Amino acid sequence: MHLFCRCRFPKQLSLVKNQTSAFLIFYARSNSATSALSVSFQRTYSTTVKMTDSMKQSLVAIAQMTATSDKAENFAITKKQIQEASTLGAKVIFLPEACDYIAESHAQSLELAENIDGPLIKSYCKLAVQNHIWISIGGFHNRCSLGSKMYNTHLVIDSDGKIAGRYDKTHLFDVEIPEKKIKLKESDYIEKGGSVALLVESPVGKIGLGICYDVRFPEFSLSLAHMGADIITYPSAFTVATGLAHWETLLRARAIETQCYVVAAAQTGIHNSKRSSYGHAMVIDPWGTVIAQCREGTSLALAMIDLEYLNKVRREMPVFTHRRHEIYHQPTCVSPSLPLSLPEEDAVFVFGQVTVRGWAVFYQSRHSVAFVNRKCVVPGHVLVIPLKPSKRIPDMKADELADLFLTSQRVQRGMELFHGVSSSNVDIQDGPDAGQSIQHVHVHILPRRPNDFKENDQVYVELKNHDKGPKIDWREEDDMRKEAAELRNFFKALM
């Protein structure tokens, strides 16, 4: 592995020359956020860095590659990079956008696409477990229900092989510059995502997920920063023309304005006769310094994520406390994690004075779960609750509340499709005087049918009394298990 980089080293790191296995580790830390030793290394000899165990806990790897339409070859390349990153001690490896393939035509791209449950993602999940490493799949062609389009999906897989985060690219690259022979219209074959994803809590910090063109939108990165991001990722396949003009400038700007680490894995080189990418995968610290960068060709670079340094930058340049929220709009869009993994059947969730078993859950996001009901007012009456016990809505944090309501929206939409209806009651009884019997915030979702009550408002009376009294006709567990299994399969298919 060969690299050329600008980097900063703390005094306790010692460089050892003339080693046969070459790699550089870049560590962003200085005595002052405004002063740092800048050192340029040219590749004249092999270099290694001695690290302490505590330093290894915050090591990340960024990958650079030249993907083609050969999926097997692309996977072999990333597999080798993942294994190498793990051997070097990285806790997370970031792969570029389109690491699964770059096709030669839209038709071929659709033909090669898989969904999240396909063999490719399963193979990456196995690699994560085998190599004890988190993997950011910076963008894969995710087949969706729209037969003519796909999602450009960024997944994060944890070291247990479970999907810890998902983001569907929201800003699509539609650009035509005839004089530079550039014509890319992503919207022709990619379905745009609907919102910013929740942060992924990883061993190296809280990661905000972006993809490529998202880097041109500061509102996007500021949304992630306000959610508490330590690291923002922009896995990319930048064109050569736009990369030469803007790549490093944009990445450094996003790091400076958010005071986050910016990690940008990248495609590089000639993919086919129609497509080339700029490369220059890099990591930038919260002060805007490039601390790691891959050289030309398929390569890997390592960087240290120093959260103490990040907090120091924010203390010494407290721009977030100086913001005038009252005079300009504050980006706040967030989305729940998709139900990419569900709890084991014997899992137990606290629900006020009672508990919910894992088999009853059919949808789970980062902060919320949806489950079938023991006593339904109407068929399909289900509940959504925050995972963190909260008696009332005012007790919840902003990200938990956003997740609860957006999860409820998705569950409502799914339940209406499942039952073939177009109306629902969505109700929260917040406090005992409002009819709340379980001391835990919960959202009732009731799919409605024509004339299911003689008087429409009777539903509220039934909702108030359905689980109260000495003789309640609770549902049988077998019936609930059957409904939960059907809903699990249905919601899985929706994704």
CSV table of C-alpha atoms in Angstrom, one decimal:
chain,number,residue,atom,x,y,z
A,1,MET,CA,0.0,0.0,0.0
A,2,HIS,CA,1.5,3.3,-1.1
A,3,LEU,CA,0.4,6.7,0.1
A,4,PHE,CA,1.2,10.4,-0.1
A,5,CYS,CA,-0.3,12.5,2.6
A,6,ARG,CA,-0.2,15.6,4.8
A,7,CYS,CA,-0.5,14.6,8.5
A,8,ARG,CA,0.0,15.6,12.1
A,9,PHE,CA,1.6,13.3,14.7
A,10,PRO,CA,1.6,13.7,18.5
A,11,LYS,CA,5.0,13.6,20.1
A,12,GLN,CA,4.5,10.1,21.6
A,13,LEU,CA,4.4,8.5,18.2
A,14,SER,CA,7.7,7.2,16.8
A,15,LEU,CA,8.2,6.6,13.1
A,16,VAL,CA,10.2,3.5,12.2
A,17,LYS,CA,11.9,3.6,8.8
A,18,ASN,CA,12.8,0.9,6.3
A,19,GLN,CA,10.1,-1.6,7.2
A,20,THR,CA,9.1,-4.2,4.6
A,21,SER,CA,5.3,-3.8,5.2
A,22,ALA,CA,4.4,-0.2,4.6
A,23,PHE,CA,1.5,1.9,6.0
A,24,LEU,CA,1.0,5.3,7.5
A,25,ILE,CA,-1.3,6.1,10.4
A,26,PHE,CA,-2.5,9.7,10.7
A,27,TYR,CA,-3.4,11.1,14.0
A,28,ALA,CA,-5.1,14.5,14.4
A,29,ARG,CA,-4.1,16.1,17.6
A,30,SER,CA,-2.2,19.2,18.7
A,31,ASN,CA,-1.8,21.4,21.7
A,32,SER,CA,-4.0,24.0,20.1
A,33,ALA,CA,-6.8,23.9,17.6
A,34,THR,CA,-5.2,26.9,15.9
A,35,SER,CA,-1.6,25.6,15.7
A,36,ALA,CA,-0.3,22.3,14.5
A,37,LEU,CA,2.8,20.9,13.0
A,38,SER,CA,2.3,20.2,9.3
A,39,VAL,CA,4.6,17.5,7.9
A,40,SER,CA,4.8,16.3,4.3
A,41,PHE,CA,5.9,12.8,3.7
A,42,GLN,CA,7.0,11.6,0.3
A,43,ARG,CA,7.0,7.9,-0.5
A,44,THR,CA,10.8,7.3,-0.5
A,45,TYR,CA,10.8,4.5,2.2
A,46,SER,CA,8.3,2.3,4.0
A,47,THR,CA,7.0,3.8,7.3
A,48,THR,CA,5.1,2.3,10.2
A,49,VAL,CA,3.8,3.9,13.4
A,50,LYS,CA,3.9,2.3,16.9
A,51,MET,CA,0.5,2.6,18.5
A,52,THR,CA,-0.9,2.1,22.0
A,53,ASP,CA,-4.0,0.0,22.5
A,54,SER,CA,-6.1,3.0,23.3
A,55,MET,CA,-5.1,4.6,20.0
A,56,LYS,CA,-6.2,1.5,18.1
A,57,GLN,CA,-9.6,1.9,19.5
A,58,SER,CA,-10.2,5.0,17.3
A,59,LEU,CA,-8.5,3.8,14.1
A,60,VAL,CA,-10.5,3.9,10.8
A,61,ALA,CA,-9.6,2.9,7.3
A,62,ILE,CA,-10.7,4.5,4.0
A,63,ALA,CA,-10.7,2.6,0.8
A,64,GLN,CA,-10.2,3.6,-2.8
A,65,MET,CA,-10.9,1.3,-5.8
A,66,THR,CA,-11.9,1.2,-9.5
A,67,ALA,CA,-15.1,-0.7,-9.7
A,68,THR,CA,-16.3,-2.2,-12.9
A,69,SER,CA,-19.4,-4.3,-14.0
A,70,ASP,CA,-17.6,-7.4,-12.6
A,71,LYS,CA,-19.3,-7.8,-9.2
A,72,ALA,CA,-17.2,-10.8,-8.2
A,73,GLU,CA,-13.9,-8.9,-8.9
A,74,ASN,CA,-15.2,-5.8,-7.1
A,75,PHE,CA,-16.1,-7.9,-4.1
A,76,ALA,CA,-12.7,-9.6,-4.1
A,77,ILE,CA,-11.0,-6.2,-4.0
A,78,THR,CA,-13.1,-4.9,-1.1
A,79,LYS,CA,-12.7,-8.2,0.7
A,80,LYS,CA,-8.9,-7.9,0.6
A,81,GLN,CA,-9.2,-4.2,1.8
A,82,ILE,CA,-11.4,-5.2,4.7
A,83,GLN,CA,-9.0,-8.0,5.7
A,84,GLU,CA,-6.0,-5.6,5.5
A,85,ALA,CA,-7.8,-2.9,7.5
A,86,SER,CA,-8.7,-5.4,10.2
A,87,THR,CA,-5.1,-6.7,10.3
A,88,LEU,CA,-3.8,-3.1,10.8
A,89,GLY,CA,-6.2,-2.6,13.7
A,90,ALA,CA,-8.9,-0.5,12.1
A,91,LYS,CA,-12.3,-0.6,13.9
A,92,VAL,CA,-14.3,0.7,10.9
A,93,ILE,CA,-13.5,0.6,7.2
A,94,PHE,CA,-15.3,3.0,4.8
A,95,LEU,CA,-15.9,1.7,1.3
A,96,PRO,CA,-16.7,4.1,-1.6
A,97,GLU,CA,-20.0,4.7,-3.4
A,98,ALA,CA,-20.9,2.0,-6.0
A,99,CYS,CA,-18.4,-0.5,-4.4
A,100,ASP,CA,-20.7,-3.3,-5.7
A,101,TYR,CA,-20.3,-2.3,-9.4
A,102,ILE,CA,-20.3,0.5,-11.9
A,103,ALA,CA,-22.2,-0.7,-14.9
A,104,GLU,CA,-21.8,0.2,-18.6
A,105,SER,CA,-25.5,1.0,-19.1
A,106,HIS,CA,-28.7,1.7,-17.1
A,107,ALA,CA,-30.1,-1.6,-18.3
A,108,GLN,CA,-27.1,-3.6,-17.0
A,109,SER,CA,-27.2,-1.7,-13.7
A,110,LEU,CA,-30.8,-2.7,-13.1
A,111,GLU,CA,-30.0,-6.3,-14.1
A,112,LEU,CA,-27.1,-6.5,-11.6
A,113,ALA,CA,-28.9,-4.8,-8.7
A,114,GLU,CA,-29.8,-6.7,-5.5
A,115,ASN,CA,-31.8,-5.9,-2.4
A,116,ILE,CA,-30.6,-5.8,1.2
A,117,ASP,CA,-31.4,-9.5,1.7
A,118,GLY,CA,-29.4,-10.5,-1.3
A,119,PRO,CA,-26.2,-12.5,-1.3
A,120,LEU,CA,-23.9,-9.5,-1.6
A,121,ILE,CA,-24.9,-7.8,1.7
A,122,LYS,CA,-25.0,-11.2,3.4
A,123,SER,CA,-21.4,-11.7,2.3
A,124,TYR,CA,-20.4,-8.4,3.7
A,125,CYS,CA,-22.1,-9.2,7.0
A,126,LYS,CA,-20.0,-12.4,7.2
A,127,LEU,CA,-16.9,-10.4,6.4
A,128,ALA,CA,-17.6,-8.1,9.3
A,129,VAL,CA,-17.9,-11.0,11.7
A,130,GLN,CA,-14.9,-12.8,10.4
A,131,ASN,CA,-12.7,-9.7,10.6
A,132,HIS,CA,-14.2,-8.2,13.8
A,133,ILE,CA,-14.7,-4.9,12.0
A,134,TRP,CA,-17.5,-2.4,11.2
A,135,ILE,CA,-18.0,-1.9,7.4
A,136,SER,CA,-19.5,1.2,5.8
A,137,ILE,CA,-20.8,0.1,2.4
A,138,GLY,CA,-20.7,3.6,0.9
A,139,GLY,CA,-23.4,3.0,-1.7
A,140,PHE,CA,-24.8,-0.1,-3.3
A,141,HIS,CA,-27.5,-0.5,-6.0
A,142,ASN,CA,-30.5,-1.5,-3.9
A,143,ARG,CA,-33.3,-3.0,-5.9
A,144,CYS,CA,-36.7,-1.5,-4.9
A,145,SER,CA,-40.3,-2.2,-5.6
A,146,LEU,CA,-40.2,0.2,-8.6
A,147,GLY,CA,-39.0,-2.1,-11.3
A,148,SER,CA,-37.3,0.6,-13.4
A,149,LYS,CA,-35.3,2.2,-10.5
A,150,MET,CA,-33.1,1.4,-7.6
A,151,TYR,CA,-32.0,3.2,-4.4
A,152,ASN,CA,-28.4,4.3,-3.9
A,153,THR,CA,-28.1,2.9,-0.4
A,154,HIS,CA,-25.4,3.5,2.2
A,155,LEU,CA,-25.3,0.7,4.8
A,156,VAL,CA,-23.3,0.3,8.0
A,157,ILE,CA,-22.7,-3.2,9.2
A,158,ASP,CA,-21.4,-3.7,12.8
A,159,SER,CA,-18.8,-6.3,13.8
A,160,ASP,CA,-21.6,-8.7,14.8
A,161,GLY,CA,-22.8,-8.8,11.2
A,162,LYS,CA,-25.9,-6.8,11.9
A,163,ILE,CA,-27.0,-3.7,9.9
A,164,ALA,CA,-26.6,-0.7,12.2
A,165,GLY,CA,-27.6,2.0,9.8
A,166,ARG,CA,-29.1,2.8,6.4
A,167,TYR,CA,-29.3,5.9,4.3
A,168,ASP,CA,-30.9,6.2,0.8
A,169,LYS,CA,-29.2,9.0,-1.2
A,170,THR,CA,-31.4,12.1,-1.2
A,171,HIS,CA,-29.6,14.5,-3.6
A,172,LEU,CA,-29.3,13.0,-7.1
A,173,PHE,CA,-26.6,14.1,-9.5
A,174,ASP,CA,-28.3,15.3,-12.8
A,175,VAL,CA,-25.6,17.2,-14.7
A,176,GLU,CA,-24.9,17.7,-18.4
A,177,ILE,CA,-21.8,19.6,-19.6
A,178,PRO,CA,-21.3,19.0,-23.3
A,179,GLU,CA,-18.0,20.8,-23.7
A,180,LYS,CA,-16.5,18.5,-21.0
A,181,LYS,CA,-18.3,15.4,-22.3
A,182,ILE,CA,-20.1,15.0,-18.9
A,183,LYS,CA,-23.7,13.6,-18.9
A,184,LEU,CA,-24.9,12.0,-15.8
A,185,LYS,CA,-28.6,11.8,-14.9
A,186,GLU,CA,-28.9,9.8,-11.7
A,187,SER,CA,-32.7,10.3,-11.5
A,188,ASP,CA,-33.2,8.2,-14.6
A,189,TYR,CA,-32.5,5.1,-12.7
A,190,ILE,CA,-32.2,6.0,-9.0
A,191,GLU,CA,-35.1,6.7,-6.7
A,192,LYS,CA,-34.3,9.5,-4.3
A,193,GLY,CA,-34.4,8.9,-0.5
A,194,GLY,CA,-36.8,10.9,1.6
A,195,SER,CA,-34.8,12.2,4.6
A,196,VAL,CA,-31.5,12.3,6.6
A,197,ALA,CA,-30.8,9.1,8.5
A,198,LEU,CA,-30.2,8.9,12.2
A,199,LEU,CA,-26.6,8.7,13.4
A,200,VAL,CA,-24.8,5.4,13.7
A,201,GLU,CA,-23.2,4.9,17.1
A,202,SER,CA,-19.9,3.1,16.3
A,203,PRO,CA,-16.7,2.3,18.2
A,204,VAL,CA,-15.1,5.5,16.9
A,205,GLY,CA,-17.9,7.9,17.4
A,206,LYS,CA,-21.3,8.9,16.0
A,207,ILE,CA,-21.4,8.6,12.3
A,208,GLY,CA,-23.6,10.7,10.0
A,209,LEU,CA,-24.3,9.0,6.6
A,210,GLY,CA,-24.1,10.8,3.3
A,211,ILE,CA,-23.2,9.9,-0.3
A,212,CYS,CA,-21.2,11.8,-2.9
A,213,TYR,CA,-23.3,14.7,-4.3
A,214,ASP,CA,-24.7,15.3,-0.7
A,215,VAL,CA,-21.4,17.1,0.0
A,216,ARG,CA,-22.5,20.1,-2.0
A,217,PHE,CA,-25.4,20.8,0.4
A,218,PRO,CA,-24.3,22.4,3.7
A,219,GLU,CA,-27.8,22.0,5.1
A,220,PHE,CA,-27.4,18.3,5.0
A,221,SER,CA,-24.2,18.2,7.0
A,222,LEU,CA,-25.5,20.8,9.5
A,223,SER,CA,-28.5,18.6,10.1
A,224,LEU,CA,-26.1,15.7,11.0
A,225,ALA,CA,-24.0,18.0,13.1
A,226,HIS,CA,-27.0,19.2,15.1
A,227,MET,CA,-28.0,15.6,15.6
A,228,GLY,CA,-24.6,15.1,17.4
A,229,ALA,CA,-22.4,13.7,14.6
A,230,ASP,CA,-18.7,13.2,15.3
A,231,ILE,CA,-18.0,11.9,11.8
A,232,ILE,CA,-19.7,12.7,8.5
A,233,THR,CA,-19.1,10.3,5.6
A,234,TYR,CA,-19.3,11.1,1.9
A,235,PRO,CA,-18.4,7.9,0.0
A,236,SER,CA,-18.1,9.0,-3.6
A,237,ALA,CA,-17.6,8.4,-7.3
A,238,PHE,CA,-16.8,12.0,-8.2
A,239,THR,CA,-16.2,12.8,-11.9
A,240,VAL,CA,-12.6,13.9,-12.8
A,241,ALA,CA,-13.7,17.4,-13.9
A,242,THR,CA,-15.7,18.3,-10.8
A,243,GLY,CA,-13.2,16.5,-8.5
A,244,LEU,CA,-10.3,18.6,-9.8
A,245,ALA,CA,-12.3,21.8,-9.2
A,246,HIS,CA,-14.2,21.1,-6.0
A,247,TRP,CA,-13.5,17.8,-4.2
A,248,GLU,CA,-11.1,18.7,-1.5
A,249,THR,CA,-12.5,22.2,-1.1
A,250,LEU,CA,-16.0,20.9,-0.5
A,251,LEU,CA,-14.9,18.2,2.0
A,252,ARG,CA,-12.8,20.7,4.0
A,253,ALA,CA,-15.6,23.2,4.1
A,254,ARG,CA,-18.0,20.6,5.4
A,255,ALA,CA,-15.5,19.6,8.1
A,256,ILE,CA,-14.9,23.2,9.1
A,257,GLU,CA,-18.5,24.3,9.3
A,258,THR,CA,-19.7,21.2,11.2
A,259,GLN,CA,-16.5,20.8,13.3
A,260,CYS,CA,-16.7,17.0,12.5
A,261,TYR,CA,-14.3,14.6,11.0
A,262,VAL,CA,-15.1,14.0,7.4
A,263,VAL,CA,-14.4,10.6,5.9
A,264,ALA,CA,-14.6,10.3,2.1
A,265,ALA,CA,-13.8,6.9,0.5
A,266,ALA,CA,-13.7,7.2,-3.3
A,267,GLN,CA,-13.8,5.5,-6.7
A,268,THR,CA,-10.8,6.3,-8.9
A,269,GLY,CA,-9.6,5.7,-12.5
A,270,ILE,CA,-11.3,4.4,-15.6
A,271,HIS,CA,-14.4,2.2,-15.0
A,272,ASN,CA,-15.4,1.8,-18.6
A,273,SER,CA,-15.4,3.8,-21.8
A,274,LYS,CA,-18.1,6.2,-20.5
A,275,ARG,CA,-17.0,6.7,-16.9
A,276,SER,CA,-14.0,7.8,-14.9
A,277,SER,CA,-13.6,8.9,-11.3
A,278,TYR,CA,-11.4,11.4,-9.6
A,279,GLY,CA,-10.2,9.4,-6.5
A,280,HIS,CA,-8.3,11.2,-3.8
A,281,ALA,CA,-10.1,9.4,-0.9
A,282,MET,CA,-9.3,11.3,2.3
A,283,VAL,CA,-10.0,12.0,5.9
A,284,ILE,CA,-10.3,15.6,7.2
A,285,ASP,CA,-10.2,16.6,10.9
A,286,PRO,CA,-12.6,19.1,12.5
A,287,TRP,CA,-10.1,22.0,11.9
A,288,GLY,CA,-10.2,21.3,8.2
A,289,THR,CA,-6.8,19.6,7.8
A,290,VAL,CA,-6.4,16.7,5.5
A,291,ILE,CA,-4.9,14.0,7.8
A,292,ALA,CA,-5.0,11.0,5.5
A,293,GLN,CA,-5.3,10.5,1.7
A,294,CYS,CA,-5.0,7.5,-0.6
A,295,ARG,CA,-2.6,7.7,-3.5
A,296,GLU,CA,-3.6,6.8,-7.1
A,297,GLY,CA,-5.1,3.4,-7.8
A,298,THR,CA,-6.6,0.9,-5.5
A,299,SER,CA,-5.3,1.7,-2.0
A,300,LEU,CA,-6.1,2.1,1.6
A,301,ALA,CA,-5.3,4.8,4.1
A,302,LEU,CA,-5.7,4.9,7.9
A,303,ALA,CA,-6.6,7.8,10.3
A,304,MET,CA,-7.1,8.2,14.0
A,305,ILE,CA,-10.4,9.7,15.1
A,306,ASP,CA,-9.6,11.8,18.2
A,307,LEU,CA,-12.8,12.9,19.9
A,308,GLU,CA,-10.8,14.8,22.6
A,309,TYR,CA,-9.4,16.9,19.8
A,310,LEU,CA,-12.8,17.3,18.2
A,311,ASN,CA,-14.2,18.6,21.5
A,312,LYS,CA,-11.2,20.9,21.9
A,313,VAL,CA,-11.9,22.5,18.5
A,314,ARG,CA,-15.5,23.0,19.4
A,315,ARG,CA,-14.6,24.6,22.8
A,316,GLU,CA,-12.1,27.0,21.3
A,317,MET,CA,-14.3,27.9,18.3
A,318,PRO,CA,-17.8,27.6,19.7
A,319,VAL,CA,-19.8,28.4,16.5
A,320,PHE,CA,-22.7,26.2,17.5
A,321,THR,CA,-23.4,28.2,20.6
A,322,HIS,CA,-23.1,31.4,18.6
A,323,ARG,CA,-25.7,30.5,16.0
A,324,ARG,CA,-28.7,32.8,15.8
A,325,HIS,CA,-31.4,30.3,15.6
A,326,GLU,CA,-34.1,32.9,15.9
A,327,ILE,CA,-33.1,34.6,12.6
A,328,TYR,CA,-32.7,31.7,10.3
A,329,HIS,CA,-34.1,28.3,9.6
A,330,GLN,CA,-32.6,25.4,11.5
A,331,PRO,CA,-32.4,22.1,9.6
A,332,THR,CA,-34.0,19.4,11.6
A,333,CYS,CA,-35.0,16.6,9.2
A,334,VAL,CA,-34.3,13.1,10.5
A,335,SER,CA,-35.5,9.7,9.8
A,336,PRO,CA,-35.8,6.4,11.7
A,337,SER,CA,-33.6,3.5,11.0
A,338,LEU,CA,-35.3,1.0,8.8
A,339,PRO,CA,-36.3,-2.4,10.2
A,340,LEU,CA,-33.2,-4.1,9.0
A,341,SER,CA,-32.9,-6.4,12.0
A,342,LEU,CA,-35.6,-7.5,14.4
A,343,PRO,CA,-35.2,-8.8,18.0
A,344,GLU,CA,-35.0,-12.4,18.9
A,345,GLU,CA,-38.3,-14.0,19.9
A,346,ASP,CA,-37.3,-14.2,23.6
A,347,ALA,CA,-36.2,-10.6,23.8
A,348,VAL,CA,-38.0,-8.5,26.4
A,349,PHE,CA,-39.0,-4.8,26.0
A,350,VAL,CA,-40.1,-2.7,28.9
A,351,PHE,CA,-43.6,-1.2,28.3
A,352,GLY,CA,-44.5,0.8,31.4
A,353,GLN,CA,-45.8,-1.7,34.0
A,354,VAL,CA,-45.7,-4.6,31.6
A,355,THR,CA,-43.4,-6.1,29.1
A,356,VAL,CA,-43.5,-7.0,25.4
A,357,ARG,CA,-41.8,-10.1,24.0
A,358,GLY,CA,-39.6,-10.0,20.9
A,359,TRP,CA,-41.9,-12.3,18.9
A,360,ALA,CA,-44.6,-9.6,19.0
A,361,VAL,CA,-42.4,-6.9,17.4
A,362,PHE,CA,-42.7,-6.6,13.6
A,363,TYR,CA,-40.8,-3.3,13.0
A,364,GLN,CA,-37.9,-1.8,14.9
A,365,SER,CA,-36.0,1.5,14.3
A,366,ARG,CA,-33.1,2.9,16.3
A,367,HIS,CA,-35.3,4.4,19.1
A,368,SER,CA,-38.8,2.7,18.6
A,369,VAL,CA,-40.5,-0.6,18.1
A,370,ALA,CA,-43.9,-1.5,16.7
A,371,PHE,CA,-45.8,-4.6,17.9
A,372,VAL,CA,-49.1,-6.4,17.8
A,373,ASN,CA,-51.7,-5.6,20.4
A,374,ARG,CA,-53.2,-7.9,23.0
A,375,LYS,CA,-56.5,-6.2,22.8
A,376,CYS,CA,-57.6,-4.6,19.5
A,377,VAL,CA,-60.2,-1.9,19.1
A,378,VAL,CA,-60.3,-2.7,15.3
A,379,PRO,CA,-58.5,-5.4,13.3
A,380,GLY,CA,-54.9,-4.3,12.7
A,381,HIS,CA,-54.8,-2.1,15.8
A,382,VAL,CA,-51.0,-2.0,16.7
A,383,LEU,CA,-48.8,0.0,19.0
A,384,VAL,CA,-45.5,2.0,18.5
A,385,ILE,CA,-43.4,2.8,21.6
A,386,PRO,CA,-40.0,4.5,22.2
A,387,LEU,CA,-37.4,2.0,23.4
A,388,LYS,CA,-36.3,4.2,26.2
A,389,PRO,CA,-39.0,4.2,28.9
A,390,SER,CA,-40.7,7.7,28.9
A,391,LYS,CA,-44.0,8.3,30.7
A,392,ARG,CA,-44.9,11.3,28.6
A,393,ILE,CA,-43.9,13.1,25.4
A,394,PRO,CA,-42.3,16.0,27.3
A,395,ASP,CA,-39.9,13.5,28.8
A,396,MET,CA,-38.5,12.5,25.4
A,397,LYS,CA,-35.4,13.8,23.6
A,398,ALA,CA,-35.8,15.4,20.2
A,399,ASP,CA,-34.2,12.6,18.3
A,400,GLU,CA,-36.3,10.0,20.1
A,401,LEU,CA,-39.5,11.9,19.4
A,402,ALA,CA,-38.6,12.4,15.8
A,403,ASP,CA,-37.9,8.7,15.4
A,404,LEU,CA,-41.2,7.8,17.2
A,405,PHE,CA,-43.4,9.9,14.9
A,406,LEU,CA,-41.6,9.0,11.7
A,407,THR,CA,-41.7,5.3,12.7
A,408,SER,CA,-45.4,5.7,13.4
A,409,GLN,CA,-45.9,7.3,9.9
A,410,ARG,CA,-44.2,4.3,8.2
A,411,VAL,CA,-46.1,1.8,10.3
A,412,GLN,CA,-49.4,3.6,9.5
A,413,ARG,CA,-48.6,3.5,5.8
A,414,GLY,CA,-47.7,-0.2,6.0
A,415,MET,CA,-50.8,-1.2,8.0
A,416,GLU,CA,-53.1,0.6,5.5
A,417,LEU,CA,-51.5,-1.3,2.6
A,418,PHE,CA,-51.6,-4.6,4.5
A,419,HIS,CA,-55.4,-4.2,5.3
A,420,GLY,CA,-56.3,-2.5,2.0
A,421,VAL,CA,-57.7,0.7,3.6
A,422,SER,CA,-57.0,4.4,3.1
A,423,SER,CA,-57.8,5.8,6.5
A,424,SER,CA,-56.5,5.4,10.1
A,425,ASN,CA,-56.8,6.8,13.6
A,426,VAL,CA,-53.4,7.7,15.1
A,427,ASP,CA,-53.8,8.4,18.7
A,428,ILE,CA,-51.7,9.2,21.8
A,429,GLN,CA,-53.1,9.2,25.3
A,430,ASP,CA,-50.5,11.4,27.0
A,431,GLY,CA,-51.2,11.2,30.7
A,432,PRO,CA,-53.8,9.5,33.0
A,433,ASP,CA,-56.4,12.2,32.5
A,434,ALA,CA,-56.2,11.6,28.7
A,435,GLY,CA,-56.9,7.9,29.2
A,436,GLN,CA,-53.4,6.6,29.4
A,437,SER,CA,-53.3,3.3,31.4
A,438,ILE,CA,-49.7,2.2,30.6
A,439,GLN,CA,-47.2,4.6,32.0
A,440,HIS,CA,-45.1,4.6,28.8
A,441,VAL,CA,-45.6,6.8,25.7
A,442,HIS,CA,-47.3,4.8,23.0
A,443,VAL,CA,-49.0,5.5,19.7
A,444,HIS,CA,-52.1,3.6,18.7
A,445,ILE,CA,-52.5,3.0,15.0
A,446,LEU,CA,-55.9,1.8,14.0
A,447,PRO,CA,-56.7,1.1,10.3
A,448,ARG,CA,-60.3,2.2,9.6
A,449,ARG,CA,-62.9,0.7,7.4
A,450,PRO,CA,-66.2,2.2,6.2
A,451,ASN,CA,-68.9,1.8,8.9
A,452,ASP,CA,-66.8,-0.1,11.4
A,453,PHE,CA,-68.5,2.0,14.0
A,454,LYS,CA,-72.1,3.2,14.0
A,455,GLU,CA,-70.9,6.6,15.1
A,456,ASN,CA,-67.4,7.5,14.0
A,457,ASP,CA,-66.4,9.1,17.3
A,458,GLN,CA,-67.3,5.8,19.1
A,459,VAL,CA,-63.7,4.7,18.3
A,460,TYR,CA,-62.4,7.1,21.0
A,461,VAL,CA,-64.8,5.7,23.6
A,462,GLU,CA,-63.7,2.1,22.8
A,463,LEU,CA,-60.0,3.2,22.8
A,464,LYS,CA,-60.4,4.7,26.3
A,465,ASN,CA,-62.0,1.5,27.7
A,466,HIS,CA,-60.7,-1.4,25.6
A,467,ASP,CA,-58.0,-2.5,28.1
A,468,LYS,CA,-59.8,-1.6,31.4
A,469,GLY,CA,-62.2,-3.5,33.6
A,470,PRO,CA,-62.2,-6.9,35.5
A,471,LYS,CA,-63.1,-9.0,32.4
A,472,ILE,CA,-61.0,-8.3,29.4
A,473,ASP,CA,-61.1,-10.7,26.4
A,474,TRP,CA,-57.4,-10.8,25.7
A,475,ARG,CA,-56.2,-12.3,22.5
A,476,GLU,CA,-54.6,-15.8,22.4
A,477,GLU,CA,-50.8,-15.8,22.0
A,478,ASP,CA,-51.0,-18.0,18.9
A,479,ASP,CA,-53.2,-15.5,17.2
A,480,MET,CA,-50.8,-12.7,18.0
A,481,ARG,CA,-47.8,-14.7,16.9
A,482,LYS,CA,-49.4,-15.4,13.5
A,483,GLU,CA,-50.2,-11.7,13.0
A,484,ALA,CA,-46.7,-10.6,14.0
A,485,ALA,CA,-45.1,-13.1,11.6
A,486,GLU,CA,-47.3,-11.9,8.7
A,487,LEU,CA,-46.5,-8.3,9.4
A,488,ARG,CA,-42.8,-9.0,9.7
A,489,ASN,CA,-42.8,-10.5,6.2
A,490,PHE,CA,-45.0,-7.8,4.8
A,491,PHE,CA,-42.8,-4.9,6.1
A,492,LYS,CA,-39.7,-6.7,5.1
A,493,ALA,CA,-41.0,-6.9,1.5
A,494,LEU,CA,-41.9,-3.2,1.6
A,495,MET,CA,-38.3,-2.2,2.1
